[in-house]
CSV table of C-alpha atoms in Angstrom, one decimal:
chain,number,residue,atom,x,y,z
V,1,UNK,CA,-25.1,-9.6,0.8
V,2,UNK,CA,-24.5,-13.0,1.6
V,3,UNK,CA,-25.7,-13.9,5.4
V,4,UNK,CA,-23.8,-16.4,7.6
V,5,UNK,CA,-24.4,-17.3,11.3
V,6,UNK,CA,-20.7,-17.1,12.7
V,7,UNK,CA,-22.0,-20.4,15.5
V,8,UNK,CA,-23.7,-22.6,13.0
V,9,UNK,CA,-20.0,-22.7,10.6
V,10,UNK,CA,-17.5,-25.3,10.4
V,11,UNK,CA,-14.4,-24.6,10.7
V,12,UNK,CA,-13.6,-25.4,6.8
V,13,UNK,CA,-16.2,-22.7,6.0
V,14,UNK,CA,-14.5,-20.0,7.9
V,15,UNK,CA,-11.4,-20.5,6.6
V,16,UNK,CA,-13.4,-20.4,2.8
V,17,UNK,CA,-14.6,-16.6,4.2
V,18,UNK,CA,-11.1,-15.8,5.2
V,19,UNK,CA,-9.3,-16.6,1.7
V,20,UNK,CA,-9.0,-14.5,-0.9
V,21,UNK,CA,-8.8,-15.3,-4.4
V,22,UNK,CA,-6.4,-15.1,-6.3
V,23,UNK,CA,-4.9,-12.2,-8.6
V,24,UNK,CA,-3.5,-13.6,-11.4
V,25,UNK,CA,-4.0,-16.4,-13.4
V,26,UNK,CA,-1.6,-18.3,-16.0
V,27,UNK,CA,-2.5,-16.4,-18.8
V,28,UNK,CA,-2.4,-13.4,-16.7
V,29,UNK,CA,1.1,-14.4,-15.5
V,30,UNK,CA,2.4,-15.5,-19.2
V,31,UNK,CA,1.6,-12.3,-20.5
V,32,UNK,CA,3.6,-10.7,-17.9
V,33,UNK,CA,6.5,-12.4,-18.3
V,34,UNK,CA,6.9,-11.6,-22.1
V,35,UNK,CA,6.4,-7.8,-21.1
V,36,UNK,CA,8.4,-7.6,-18.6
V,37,UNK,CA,11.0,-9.6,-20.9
V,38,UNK,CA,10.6,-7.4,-23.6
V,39,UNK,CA,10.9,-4.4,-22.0
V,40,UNK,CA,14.1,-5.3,-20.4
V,41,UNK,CA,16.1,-6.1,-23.6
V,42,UNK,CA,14.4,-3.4,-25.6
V,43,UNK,CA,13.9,-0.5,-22.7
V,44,UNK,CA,11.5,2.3,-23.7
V,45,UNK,CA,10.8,1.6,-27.0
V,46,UNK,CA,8.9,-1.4,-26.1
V,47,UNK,CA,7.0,0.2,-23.1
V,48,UNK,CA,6.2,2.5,-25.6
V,49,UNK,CA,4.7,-0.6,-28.1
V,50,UNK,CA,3.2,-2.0,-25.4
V,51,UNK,CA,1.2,1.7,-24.1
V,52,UNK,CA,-0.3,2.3,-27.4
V,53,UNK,CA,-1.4,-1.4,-27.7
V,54,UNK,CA,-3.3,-1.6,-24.3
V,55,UNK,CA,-3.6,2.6,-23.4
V,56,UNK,CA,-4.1,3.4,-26.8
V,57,UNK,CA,-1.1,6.1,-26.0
V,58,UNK,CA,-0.6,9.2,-28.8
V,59,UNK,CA,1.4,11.8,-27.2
V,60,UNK,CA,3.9,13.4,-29.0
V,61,UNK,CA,6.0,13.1,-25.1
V,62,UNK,CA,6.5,10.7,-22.9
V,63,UNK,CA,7.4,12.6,-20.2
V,64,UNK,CA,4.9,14.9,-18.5
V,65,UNK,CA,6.6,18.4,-19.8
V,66,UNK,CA,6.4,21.8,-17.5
V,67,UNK,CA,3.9,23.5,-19.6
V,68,UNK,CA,1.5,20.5,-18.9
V,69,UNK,CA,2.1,20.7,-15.1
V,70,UNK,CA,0.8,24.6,-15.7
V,71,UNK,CA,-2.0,23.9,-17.4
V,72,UNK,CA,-3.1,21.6,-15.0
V,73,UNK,CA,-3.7,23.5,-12.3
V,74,UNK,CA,-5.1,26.3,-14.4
V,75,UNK,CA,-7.7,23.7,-15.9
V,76,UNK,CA,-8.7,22.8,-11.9
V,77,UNK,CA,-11.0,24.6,-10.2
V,78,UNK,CA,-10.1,26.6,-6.5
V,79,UNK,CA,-12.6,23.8,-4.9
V,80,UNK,CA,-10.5,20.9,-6.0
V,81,UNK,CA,-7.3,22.5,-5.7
V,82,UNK,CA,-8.1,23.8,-2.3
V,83,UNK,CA,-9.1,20.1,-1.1
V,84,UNK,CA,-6.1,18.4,-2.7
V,85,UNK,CA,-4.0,21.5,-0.2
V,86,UNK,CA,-5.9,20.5,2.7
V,87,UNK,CA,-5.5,16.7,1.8
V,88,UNK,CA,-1.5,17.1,1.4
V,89,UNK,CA,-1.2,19.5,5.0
V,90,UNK,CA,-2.8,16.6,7.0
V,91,UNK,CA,-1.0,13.9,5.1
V,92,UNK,CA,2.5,15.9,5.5
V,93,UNK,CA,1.6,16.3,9.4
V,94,UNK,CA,1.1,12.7,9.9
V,95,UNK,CA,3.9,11.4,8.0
V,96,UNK,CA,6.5,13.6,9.2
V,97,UNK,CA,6.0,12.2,12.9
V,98,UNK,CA,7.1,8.9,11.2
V,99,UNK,CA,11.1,9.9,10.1
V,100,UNK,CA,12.8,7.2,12.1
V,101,UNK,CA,15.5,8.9,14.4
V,102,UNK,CA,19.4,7.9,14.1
V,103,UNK,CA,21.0,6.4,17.5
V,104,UNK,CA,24.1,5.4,18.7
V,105,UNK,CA,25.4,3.9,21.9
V,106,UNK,CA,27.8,1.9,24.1
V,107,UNK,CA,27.0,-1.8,24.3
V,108,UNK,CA,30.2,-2.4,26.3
V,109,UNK,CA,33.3,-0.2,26.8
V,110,UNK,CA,35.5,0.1,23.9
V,111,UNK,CA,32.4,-0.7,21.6
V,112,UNK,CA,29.8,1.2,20.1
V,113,UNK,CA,26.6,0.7,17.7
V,114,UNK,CA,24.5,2.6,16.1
V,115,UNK,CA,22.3,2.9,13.5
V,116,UNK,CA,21.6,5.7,10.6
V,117,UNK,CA,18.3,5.9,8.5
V,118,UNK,CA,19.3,7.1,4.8
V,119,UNK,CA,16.6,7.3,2.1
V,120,UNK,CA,16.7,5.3,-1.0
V,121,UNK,CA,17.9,7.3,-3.6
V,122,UNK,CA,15.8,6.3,-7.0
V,123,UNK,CA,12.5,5.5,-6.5
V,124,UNK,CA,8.9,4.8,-8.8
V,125,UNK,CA,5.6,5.8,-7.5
V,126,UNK,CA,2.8,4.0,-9.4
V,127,UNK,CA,-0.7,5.9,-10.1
V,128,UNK,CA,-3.5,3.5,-11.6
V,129,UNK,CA,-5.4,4.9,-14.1
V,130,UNK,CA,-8.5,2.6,-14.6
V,131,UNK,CA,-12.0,3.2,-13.9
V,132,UNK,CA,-11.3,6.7,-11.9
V,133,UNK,CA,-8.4,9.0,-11.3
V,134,UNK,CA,-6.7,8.7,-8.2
V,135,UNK,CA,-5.0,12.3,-7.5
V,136,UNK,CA,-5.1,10.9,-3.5
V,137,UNK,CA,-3.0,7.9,-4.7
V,138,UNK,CA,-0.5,10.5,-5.7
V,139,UNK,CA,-0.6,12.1,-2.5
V,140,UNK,CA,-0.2,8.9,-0.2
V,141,UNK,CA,2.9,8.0,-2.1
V,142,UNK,CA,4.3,11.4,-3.0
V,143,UNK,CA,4.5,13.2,0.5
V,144,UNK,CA,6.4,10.3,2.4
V,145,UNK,CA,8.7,9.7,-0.3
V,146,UNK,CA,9.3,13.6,-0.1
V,147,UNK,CA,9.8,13.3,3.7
V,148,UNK,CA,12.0,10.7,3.4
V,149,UNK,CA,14.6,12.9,1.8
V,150,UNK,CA,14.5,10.7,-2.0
V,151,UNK,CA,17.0,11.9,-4.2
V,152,UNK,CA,14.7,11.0,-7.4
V,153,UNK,CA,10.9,10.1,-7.2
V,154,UNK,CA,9.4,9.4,-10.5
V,155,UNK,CA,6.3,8.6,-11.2
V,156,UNK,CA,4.3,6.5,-14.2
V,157,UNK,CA,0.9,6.2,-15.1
V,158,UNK,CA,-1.3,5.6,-18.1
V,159,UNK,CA,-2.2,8.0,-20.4
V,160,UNK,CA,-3.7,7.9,-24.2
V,161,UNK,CA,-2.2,11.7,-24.2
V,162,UNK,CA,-2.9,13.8,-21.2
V,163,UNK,CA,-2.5,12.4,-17.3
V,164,UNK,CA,-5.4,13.8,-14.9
V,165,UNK,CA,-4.9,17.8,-14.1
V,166,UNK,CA,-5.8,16.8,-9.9
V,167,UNK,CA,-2.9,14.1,-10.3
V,168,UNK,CA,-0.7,16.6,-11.6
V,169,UNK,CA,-1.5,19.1,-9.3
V,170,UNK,CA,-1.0,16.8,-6.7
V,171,UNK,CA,2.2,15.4,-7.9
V,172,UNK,CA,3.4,19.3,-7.9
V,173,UNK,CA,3.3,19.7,-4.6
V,174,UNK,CA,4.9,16.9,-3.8
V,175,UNK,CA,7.9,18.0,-5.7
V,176,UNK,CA,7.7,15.4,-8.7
V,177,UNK,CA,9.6,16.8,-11.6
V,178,UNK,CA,9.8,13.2,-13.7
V,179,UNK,CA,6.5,11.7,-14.4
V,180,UNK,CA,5.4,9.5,-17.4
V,181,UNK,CA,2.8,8.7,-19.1
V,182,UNK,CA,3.3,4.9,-19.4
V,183,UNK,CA,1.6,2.4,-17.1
V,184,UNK,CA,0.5,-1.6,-16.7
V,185,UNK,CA,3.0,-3.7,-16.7
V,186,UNK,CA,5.3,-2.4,-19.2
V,187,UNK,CA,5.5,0.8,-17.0
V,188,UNK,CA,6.7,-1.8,-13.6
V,189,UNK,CA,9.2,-3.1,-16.2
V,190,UNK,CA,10.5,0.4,-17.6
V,191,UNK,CA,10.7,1.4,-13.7
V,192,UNK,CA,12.5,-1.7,-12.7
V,193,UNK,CA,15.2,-2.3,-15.3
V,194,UNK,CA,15.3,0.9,-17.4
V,195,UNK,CA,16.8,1.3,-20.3
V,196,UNK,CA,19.5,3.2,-22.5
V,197,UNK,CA,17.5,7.0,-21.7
V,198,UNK,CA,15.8,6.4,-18.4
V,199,UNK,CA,17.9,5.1,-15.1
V,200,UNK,CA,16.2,2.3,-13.3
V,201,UNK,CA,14.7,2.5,-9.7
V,202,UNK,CA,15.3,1.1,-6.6
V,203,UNK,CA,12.0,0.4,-5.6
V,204,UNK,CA,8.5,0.3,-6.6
V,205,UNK,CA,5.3,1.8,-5.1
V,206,UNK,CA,1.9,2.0,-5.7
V,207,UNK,CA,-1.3,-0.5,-6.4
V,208,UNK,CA,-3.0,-1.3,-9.8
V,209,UNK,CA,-4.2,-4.1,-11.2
V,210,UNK,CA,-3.5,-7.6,-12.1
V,211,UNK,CA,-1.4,-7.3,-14.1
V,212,UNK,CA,0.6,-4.4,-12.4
V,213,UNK,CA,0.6,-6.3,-9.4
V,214,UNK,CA,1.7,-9.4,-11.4
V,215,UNK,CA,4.8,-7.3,-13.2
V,216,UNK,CA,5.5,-5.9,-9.8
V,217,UNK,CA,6.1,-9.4,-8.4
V,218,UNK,CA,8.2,-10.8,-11.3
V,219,UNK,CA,11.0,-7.8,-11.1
V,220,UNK,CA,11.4,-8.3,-7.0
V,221,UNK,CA,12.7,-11.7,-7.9
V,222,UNK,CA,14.5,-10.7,-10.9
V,223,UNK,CA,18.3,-9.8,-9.7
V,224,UNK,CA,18.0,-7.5,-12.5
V,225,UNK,CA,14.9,-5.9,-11.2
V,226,UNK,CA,14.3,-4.0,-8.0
V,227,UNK,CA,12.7,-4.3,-4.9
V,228,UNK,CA,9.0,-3.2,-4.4
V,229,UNK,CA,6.4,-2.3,-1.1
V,230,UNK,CA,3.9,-5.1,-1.6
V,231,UNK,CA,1.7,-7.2,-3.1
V,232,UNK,CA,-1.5,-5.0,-3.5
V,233,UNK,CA,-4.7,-7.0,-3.9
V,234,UNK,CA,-8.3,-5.7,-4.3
V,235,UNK,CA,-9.8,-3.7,-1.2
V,236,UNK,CA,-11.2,-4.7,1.2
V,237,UNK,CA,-13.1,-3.5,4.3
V,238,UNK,CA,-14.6,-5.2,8.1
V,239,UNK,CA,-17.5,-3.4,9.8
V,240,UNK,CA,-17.9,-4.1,13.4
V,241,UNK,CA,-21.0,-3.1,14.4
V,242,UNK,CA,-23.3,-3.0,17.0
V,243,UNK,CA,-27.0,-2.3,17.9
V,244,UNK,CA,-26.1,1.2,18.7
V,245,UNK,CA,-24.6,2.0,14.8
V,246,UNK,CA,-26.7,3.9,12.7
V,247,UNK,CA,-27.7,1.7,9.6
V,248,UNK,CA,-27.1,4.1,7.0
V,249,UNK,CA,-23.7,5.0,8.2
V,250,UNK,CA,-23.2,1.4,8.3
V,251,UNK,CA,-24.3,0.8,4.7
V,252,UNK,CA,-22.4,4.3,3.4
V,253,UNK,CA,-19.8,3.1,4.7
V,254,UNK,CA,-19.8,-0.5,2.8
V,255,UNK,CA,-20.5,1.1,-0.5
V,256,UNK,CA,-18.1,3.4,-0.5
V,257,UNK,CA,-15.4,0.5,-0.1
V,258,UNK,CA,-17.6,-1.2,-2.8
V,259,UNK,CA,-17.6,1.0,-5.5
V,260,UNK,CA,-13.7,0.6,-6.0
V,261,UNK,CA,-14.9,-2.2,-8.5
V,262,UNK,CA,-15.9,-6.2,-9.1
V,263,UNK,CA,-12.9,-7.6,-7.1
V,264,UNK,CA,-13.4,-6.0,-3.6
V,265,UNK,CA,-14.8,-7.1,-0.5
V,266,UNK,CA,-17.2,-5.8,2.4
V,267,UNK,CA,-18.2,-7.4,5.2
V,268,UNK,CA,-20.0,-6.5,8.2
V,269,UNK,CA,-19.9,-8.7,11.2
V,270,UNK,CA,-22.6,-7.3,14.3
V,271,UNK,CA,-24.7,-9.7,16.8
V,272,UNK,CA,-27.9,-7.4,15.9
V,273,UNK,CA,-29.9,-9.1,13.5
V,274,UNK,CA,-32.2,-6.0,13.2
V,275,UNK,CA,-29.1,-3.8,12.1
V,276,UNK,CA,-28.5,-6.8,9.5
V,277,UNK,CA,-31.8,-6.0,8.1
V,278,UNK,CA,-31.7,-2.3,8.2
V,279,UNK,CA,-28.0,-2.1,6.7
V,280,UNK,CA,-29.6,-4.3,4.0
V,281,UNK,CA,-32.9,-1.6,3.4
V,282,UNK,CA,-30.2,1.0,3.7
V,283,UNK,CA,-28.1,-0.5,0.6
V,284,UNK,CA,-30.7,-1.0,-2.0
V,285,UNK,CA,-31.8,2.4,-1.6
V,286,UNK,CA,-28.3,4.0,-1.5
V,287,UNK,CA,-27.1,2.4,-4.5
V,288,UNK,CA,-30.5,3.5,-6.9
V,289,UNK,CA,-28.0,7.0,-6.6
V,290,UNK,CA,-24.8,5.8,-7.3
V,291,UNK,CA,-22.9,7.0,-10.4
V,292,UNK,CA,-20.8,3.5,-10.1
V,293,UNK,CA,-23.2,1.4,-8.7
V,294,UNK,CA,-22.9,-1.7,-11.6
V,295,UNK,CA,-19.1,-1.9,-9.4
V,296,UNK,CA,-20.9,-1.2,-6.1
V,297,UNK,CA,-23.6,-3.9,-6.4
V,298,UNK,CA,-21.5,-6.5,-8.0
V,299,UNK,CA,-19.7,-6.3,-4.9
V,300,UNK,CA,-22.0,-6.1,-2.3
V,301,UNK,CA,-23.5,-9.3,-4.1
V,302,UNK,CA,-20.2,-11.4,-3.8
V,303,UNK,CA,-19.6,-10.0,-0.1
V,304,UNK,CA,-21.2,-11.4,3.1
V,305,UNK,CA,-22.4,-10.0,6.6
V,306,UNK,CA,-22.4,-12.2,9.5
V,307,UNK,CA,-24.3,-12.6,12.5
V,308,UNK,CA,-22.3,-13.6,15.9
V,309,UNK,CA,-22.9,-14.0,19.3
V,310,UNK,CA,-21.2,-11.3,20.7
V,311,UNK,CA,-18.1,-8.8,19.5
V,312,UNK,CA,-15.6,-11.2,20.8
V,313,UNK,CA,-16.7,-13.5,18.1
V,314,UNK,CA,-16.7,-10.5,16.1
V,315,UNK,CA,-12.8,-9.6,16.5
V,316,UNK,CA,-11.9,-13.2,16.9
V,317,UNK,CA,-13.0,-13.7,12.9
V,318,UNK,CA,-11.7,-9.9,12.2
V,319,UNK,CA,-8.2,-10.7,13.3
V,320,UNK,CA,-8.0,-14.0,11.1
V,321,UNK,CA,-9.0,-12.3,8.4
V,322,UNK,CA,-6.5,-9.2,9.0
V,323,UNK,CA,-8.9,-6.5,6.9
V,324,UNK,CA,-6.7,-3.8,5.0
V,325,UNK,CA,-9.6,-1.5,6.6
V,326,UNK,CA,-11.4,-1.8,10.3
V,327,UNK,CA,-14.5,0.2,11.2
V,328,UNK,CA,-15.5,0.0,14.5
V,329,UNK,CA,-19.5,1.5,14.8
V,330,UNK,CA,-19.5,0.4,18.4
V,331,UNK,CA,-21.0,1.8,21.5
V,332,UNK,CA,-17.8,3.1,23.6
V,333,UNK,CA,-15.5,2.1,20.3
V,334,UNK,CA,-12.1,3.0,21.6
V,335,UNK,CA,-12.2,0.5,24.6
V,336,UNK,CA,-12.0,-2.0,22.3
V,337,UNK,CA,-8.8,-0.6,20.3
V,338,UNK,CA,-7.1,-3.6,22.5
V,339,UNK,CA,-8.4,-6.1,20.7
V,340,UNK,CA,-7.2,-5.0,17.0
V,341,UNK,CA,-4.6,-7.2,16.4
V,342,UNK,CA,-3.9,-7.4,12.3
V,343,UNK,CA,-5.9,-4.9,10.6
V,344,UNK,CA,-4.1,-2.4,8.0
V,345,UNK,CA,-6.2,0.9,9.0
V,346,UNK,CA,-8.4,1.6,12.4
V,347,UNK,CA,-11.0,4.0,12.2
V,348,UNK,CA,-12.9,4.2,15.2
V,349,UNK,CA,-16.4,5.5,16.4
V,350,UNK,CA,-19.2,6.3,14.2
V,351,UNK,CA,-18.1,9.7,12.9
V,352,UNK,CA,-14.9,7.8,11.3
V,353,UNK,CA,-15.3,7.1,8.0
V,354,UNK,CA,-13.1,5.0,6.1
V,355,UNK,CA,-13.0,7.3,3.2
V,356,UNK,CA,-11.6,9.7,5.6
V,357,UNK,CA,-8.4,7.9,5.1
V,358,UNK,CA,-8.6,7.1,1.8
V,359,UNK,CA,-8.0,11.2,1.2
V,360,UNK,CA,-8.0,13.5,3.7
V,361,UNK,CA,-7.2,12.4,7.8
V,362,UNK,CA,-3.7,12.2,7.3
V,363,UNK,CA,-2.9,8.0,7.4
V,364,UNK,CA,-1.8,6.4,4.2
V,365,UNK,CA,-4.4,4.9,2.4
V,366,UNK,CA,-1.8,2.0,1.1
V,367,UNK,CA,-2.6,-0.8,3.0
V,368,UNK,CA,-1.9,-4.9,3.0
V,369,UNK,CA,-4.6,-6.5,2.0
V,370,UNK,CA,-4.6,-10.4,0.9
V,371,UNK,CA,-4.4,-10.7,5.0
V,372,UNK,CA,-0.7,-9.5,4.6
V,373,UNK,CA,-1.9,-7.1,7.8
V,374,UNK,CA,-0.7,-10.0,9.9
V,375,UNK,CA,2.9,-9.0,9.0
V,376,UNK,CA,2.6,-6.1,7.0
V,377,UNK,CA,2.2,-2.1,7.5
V,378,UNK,CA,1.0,0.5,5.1
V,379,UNK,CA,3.1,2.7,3.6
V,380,UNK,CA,5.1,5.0,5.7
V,381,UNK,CA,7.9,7.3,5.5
V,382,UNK,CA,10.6,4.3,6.6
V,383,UNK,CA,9.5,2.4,3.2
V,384,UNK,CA,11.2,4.7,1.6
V,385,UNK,CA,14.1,4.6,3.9
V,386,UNK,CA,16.5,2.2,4.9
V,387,UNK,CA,18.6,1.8,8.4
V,388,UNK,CA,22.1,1.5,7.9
V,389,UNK,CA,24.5,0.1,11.2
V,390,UNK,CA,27.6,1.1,12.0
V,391,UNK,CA,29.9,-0.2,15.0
V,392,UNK,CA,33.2,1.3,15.8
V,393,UNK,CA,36.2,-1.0,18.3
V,394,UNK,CA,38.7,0.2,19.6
V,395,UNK,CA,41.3,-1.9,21.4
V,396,UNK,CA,40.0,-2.4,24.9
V,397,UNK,CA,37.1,-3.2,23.0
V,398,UNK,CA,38.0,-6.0,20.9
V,399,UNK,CA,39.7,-7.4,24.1
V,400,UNK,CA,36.8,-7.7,25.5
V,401,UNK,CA,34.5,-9.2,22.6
V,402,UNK,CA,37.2,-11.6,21.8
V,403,UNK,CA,36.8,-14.5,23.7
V,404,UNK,CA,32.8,-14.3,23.1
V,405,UNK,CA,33.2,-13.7,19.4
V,406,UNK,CA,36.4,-16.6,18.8
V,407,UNK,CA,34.4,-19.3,20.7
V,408,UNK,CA,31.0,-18.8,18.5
V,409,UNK,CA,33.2,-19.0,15.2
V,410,UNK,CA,35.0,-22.0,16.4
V,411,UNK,CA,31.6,-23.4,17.2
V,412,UNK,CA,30.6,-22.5,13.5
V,413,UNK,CA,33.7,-24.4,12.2
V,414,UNK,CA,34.2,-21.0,10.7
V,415,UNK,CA,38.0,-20.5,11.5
V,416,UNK,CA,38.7,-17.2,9.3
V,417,UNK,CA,36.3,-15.5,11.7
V,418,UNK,CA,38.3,-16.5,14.8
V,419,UNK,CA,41.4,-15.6,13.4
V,420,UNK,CA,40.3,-12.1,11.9
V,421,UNK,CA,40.5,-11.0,15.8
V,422,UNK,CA,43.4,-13.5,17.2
V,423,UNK,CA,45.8,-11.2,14.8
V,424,UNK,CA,44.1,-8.2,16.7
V,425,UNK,CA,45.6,-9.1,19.9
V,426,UNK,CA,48.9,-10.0,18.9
């Protein structure tokens, strides 16, 4: 890792630690496009073209049939299906405090507001497919959708014949009964404009790759298209440590953020130069026994730990950054849960690993990244919701509004609007 002293940088080198790169380039882009325009003249035949071409796709179905849902979870063993249970109990508890309640009430006599929370009806759930199987991807998108109330979830991922048993078996508890074997971005396209045999979405969800994540970003500004959660960027994850953390927690914790692939980003930020040091031991000799370590160590190569004066420094370069995930390996951690201001996920104290939220804790493991944690939250069950308002006059009530409501149209030259309650009180 990279070393920086957080007091010796300019400002203009801070903000070059803070940006990201970027996720798609022209040729990225222009390949995209013709997808994604493709597809939507030519619907699944072309998603179809364009799975065998880049997913070298053979199956003599499309869809994911019954019988393979069966043999999925016959092919599993009780250890994995028994950890994908657990996973889905403590992500269904979680979520399910989320459903947003309806209200209503009086703002002044005669008139009432309210608001109603209705789920979306059609919507996709993306699974990447690319360097590992990601049965807990399934899971963070599949149970809040199913609390939600979603009339139709469907689900696409890539395949060359047969999708990943855990996936399935995940997919089964979460009640998914359409799920196809097409990804990349001719999967974002078939979602978001459909086609002559499959009826389009309403919204997207899930992460992938560039190119996903470019095809998801053309159809939200399509008015053909349809609307999608966000802009999913490589992961990322800030350590906050301090003397106190134990170094190969520290560096466990790193390379398990690391190992996602190339394009990610660690960082560790402590005012101990000694844990520095150790984390560093602590890396080289945990990566000799990781399976994906050519990912891990191309990572932790491009990342950067940072030495500052104290942990208000520490939070001060945190919070500009807006991490999708926040350890804090500090002494005492929670009393400094006030300071969090953007960050996707918290996980707090030394016993918290982030991987505990990538699968099994209960929180969503779909998070901003790109720094979109200044504005953004993960997914949650009101993603897949939307709040409808209602108000309901009567006459006293207009009465009342009238004078309030007549004088801001007249203000906003916008006549119609005063009349539409001067006939009212004729």
């Amino acid at each position: 890792m990279k070393k920086y002293y957080f007091t010796k940088l300019s400002d203009k080198k801070k903000k070059e630690l803070i940006k990201r790169k970027a996720i798609s380039s022209d040729s990225v882009k222009k390949t995209v496009e013709k997808i994604c325009s493709d597809v939507k003249r030519n619907g699944l035949k072309s998603a179809i073209k364009y799975a065998n071409k880049f997913d070298g796709f053979s199956s003599d179905n499309v869809y994911v049939t019954e019988k393979e849902f069966s043999e999925a979870e016959k092919l599993l063993s009780s250890e994995i299906k028994s950890a994908v249970k657990s996973a889905y109990k403590n992500i269904y508890k979680f979520h399910a405090k989320q459903y947003p309640k309806d209200y209503f009430i009086e703002t002044i006599n005669g008139v009432k507001c309210g608001r109603k929370f209705l789920p979306i009806e059609n919507v996709g759930v993306y699974i990447p497919a690319g360097t590992a199987p990601l049965p807990s991807t399934m899971l963070m998108l599949g149970v809040p959708s199913q609390i939600a109330g979603c009339k139709r979830i469907v689900v696409f991922s890539p395949a060359k014949d047969k999708i990943n048993p855990a996936i399935l078996y995940a997919a089964k508890l979460c009640g998914i009964k359409e799920f196809i074997k097409i990804g990349g971005a001719q999967g974002i396209s078939l979602l978001a404009y459909g086609s002559d045999n499959f009826k389009k979405v309403d919204k997207i969800f899930g992460p992938g790759n560039q190119f996903v994540t470019t095809a998801k970003s053309v159809v939200s500004i399509d008015p053909d298209g349809c609307a999608i959660d966000m802009i999913a960027g490589p992961s990322e994850l800030l350590v906050i440590a301090d003397n106190f953390a134990n170094p190969d927690f520290v560096a466990a914790d790193l390379l398990s953020q690391a190992e996602h692939g190339k394009d990610s980003m660690v960082i560790l930020l402590t005012a101990s130069e000694d844990l520095i040091r150790k984390v560093g031991d602590s890396l080289n000799q945990q990566l000799k026994n990781l399976p994906r370590k050519v990912f891990a160590k191309a990572t932790i190569e491009s990342s950067f730990c940072m030495l500052v004066d104290d942990v208000n420094d520490a939070f001060n370069f945190s919070n500009t950054f807006a991490p999708e995930h926040l350890i804090l390996n500090l002494k005492n951690a929670k009393k400094y849960l006030n300071k969090v201001v953007n960050a996707g996920s918290v996980f707090i104290g030394e016993y918290t690993p982030e991987s505990a939220g990538d699968y099994a804790s209960g929180t969503n493991h779909s998070l901003p990244t790109f720094g979109f944690a200044r504005s953004s939250s993960g997914v949650g069950v009101e993603m897949f919701m939307k709040g409808v308002t209602f108000q309901s006059i009567n006459k006293k009530g207009i009465k009342s509004l009238s004078k309030t409501i007549i004088t801001l149209a007249e203000t906003e030259s916008l006549q119609a609007h005063a009349e539409a309650v001067k006939v009212r009180l004729k």
